[in-house]
Amino acid sequence: MKKSLIIIITFFTVFSCKNETNKTETDTEVTSEAKIKYPSDVIPFMDKWKILLGDGTYVDDLVGFQKDDFFYVETENNTDWVVYKTPNSGITSRTSSNTRTELGEKRHWIPEEGGKLTGTLKVKHVSTTGDATAASSYSVVVGQIHSDEGHENEPLKIYYKKFPGHTKGSVFWNYEINTEGDNIGRFDYSTAVWGHDFSVVGKDATTYPKEPENGIALNEEFSYEVNVYKGIMYLTFKSESHETVTFTKSLIKSEFATREAVPEQVKRVYANREKGGGVERETAYAGEINYFKQGAYNQANYKSTKSEIYGGDIAKQYENGSYAEVWFKSATVGEATAPKQ
């Protein structure tokens, strides 16, 4: 009887330990899964977007989605950030030579209806290779309005650009005309926020312009608000170490509807290019379908900027500085609001 009792106790002890081991392993797996943070956990508007990554991955359900090396979460000083990272060369969209890890808004709207996009971000890296005479070198677009019909041009692109060796870079925004007739004449007109505008380039491929005194450094936080209300675009840019800057631009009545109205900046930037000699239709983007974009739209493609792409090897591009990386800690998208008077 005593021997049988010992056997029974031993059996239950072993069984209990085995169950405890299995429970511990299961709990570890659950805990490990719970530790994963997705971009949609940090910025909960991801259900309103689709995304194209720099390797060509396309996803239209971003809740609970992330992809290492392109779209994921980093925590810095107890703050969570959504990371958008893309190489100089990868798989691009049908309308562009530039790679992107960038959100595209699912909702579409006309300027008269409008919409509103905000973002608080910092740029961690831009390409360190390229031709200094090319206006797009060393730059990334961090927010856009994009047309979805007609010429599919872009009434807004918000840029960050920093030349190699400079501590401070520039924030500026470009307006692309909705060209009347043939789109070969399309051009961008650039406006500086902090630092230089798009037209400031180097004297030759390896000579950089003077560093902007009021520029923005890598890893320096700033924010923007794009509010398109009844056909008028209201832009607000804020940074802790800079004055708040605002702009107003009509998207339904053109400033560039005649050749005489084409700015000197445009004539200078496009002097040696086939495009850039056109005019805009008088009603600009009135009645045309548009949508917002946000993330990292890398402008350093090899064709226009002669940046290094290492045969298209993404890992080598990341290792050698041929990429763009942008971090957002907050953002919103939604209906337009009446501007403050």
CSV table of C-alpha atoms in Angstrom, one decimal, residues 1-14:
chain,number,residue,atom,x,y,z
A,1,MET,CA,0.0,0.0,0.0
A,2,LYS,CA,2.8,2.4,0.9
A,3,LYS,CA,4.6,1.6,-2.4
A,4,SER,CA,1.4,2.2,-4.4
A,5,LEU,CA,0.9,5.6,-2.6
A,6,ILE,CA,4.5,6.6,-3.5
A,7,ILE,CA,3.8,5.7,-7.2
A,8,ILE,CA,0.6,7.7,-7.3
A,9,ILE,CA,2.2,10.8,-5.7
A,10,THR,CA,5.2,10.6,-8.1
A,11,PHE,CA,2.8,10.3,-11.1
A,12,PHE,CA,0.8,13.5,-10.1
A,13,THR,CA,4.0,15.4,-9.4
A,14,VAL,CA,5.5,14.6,-12.8
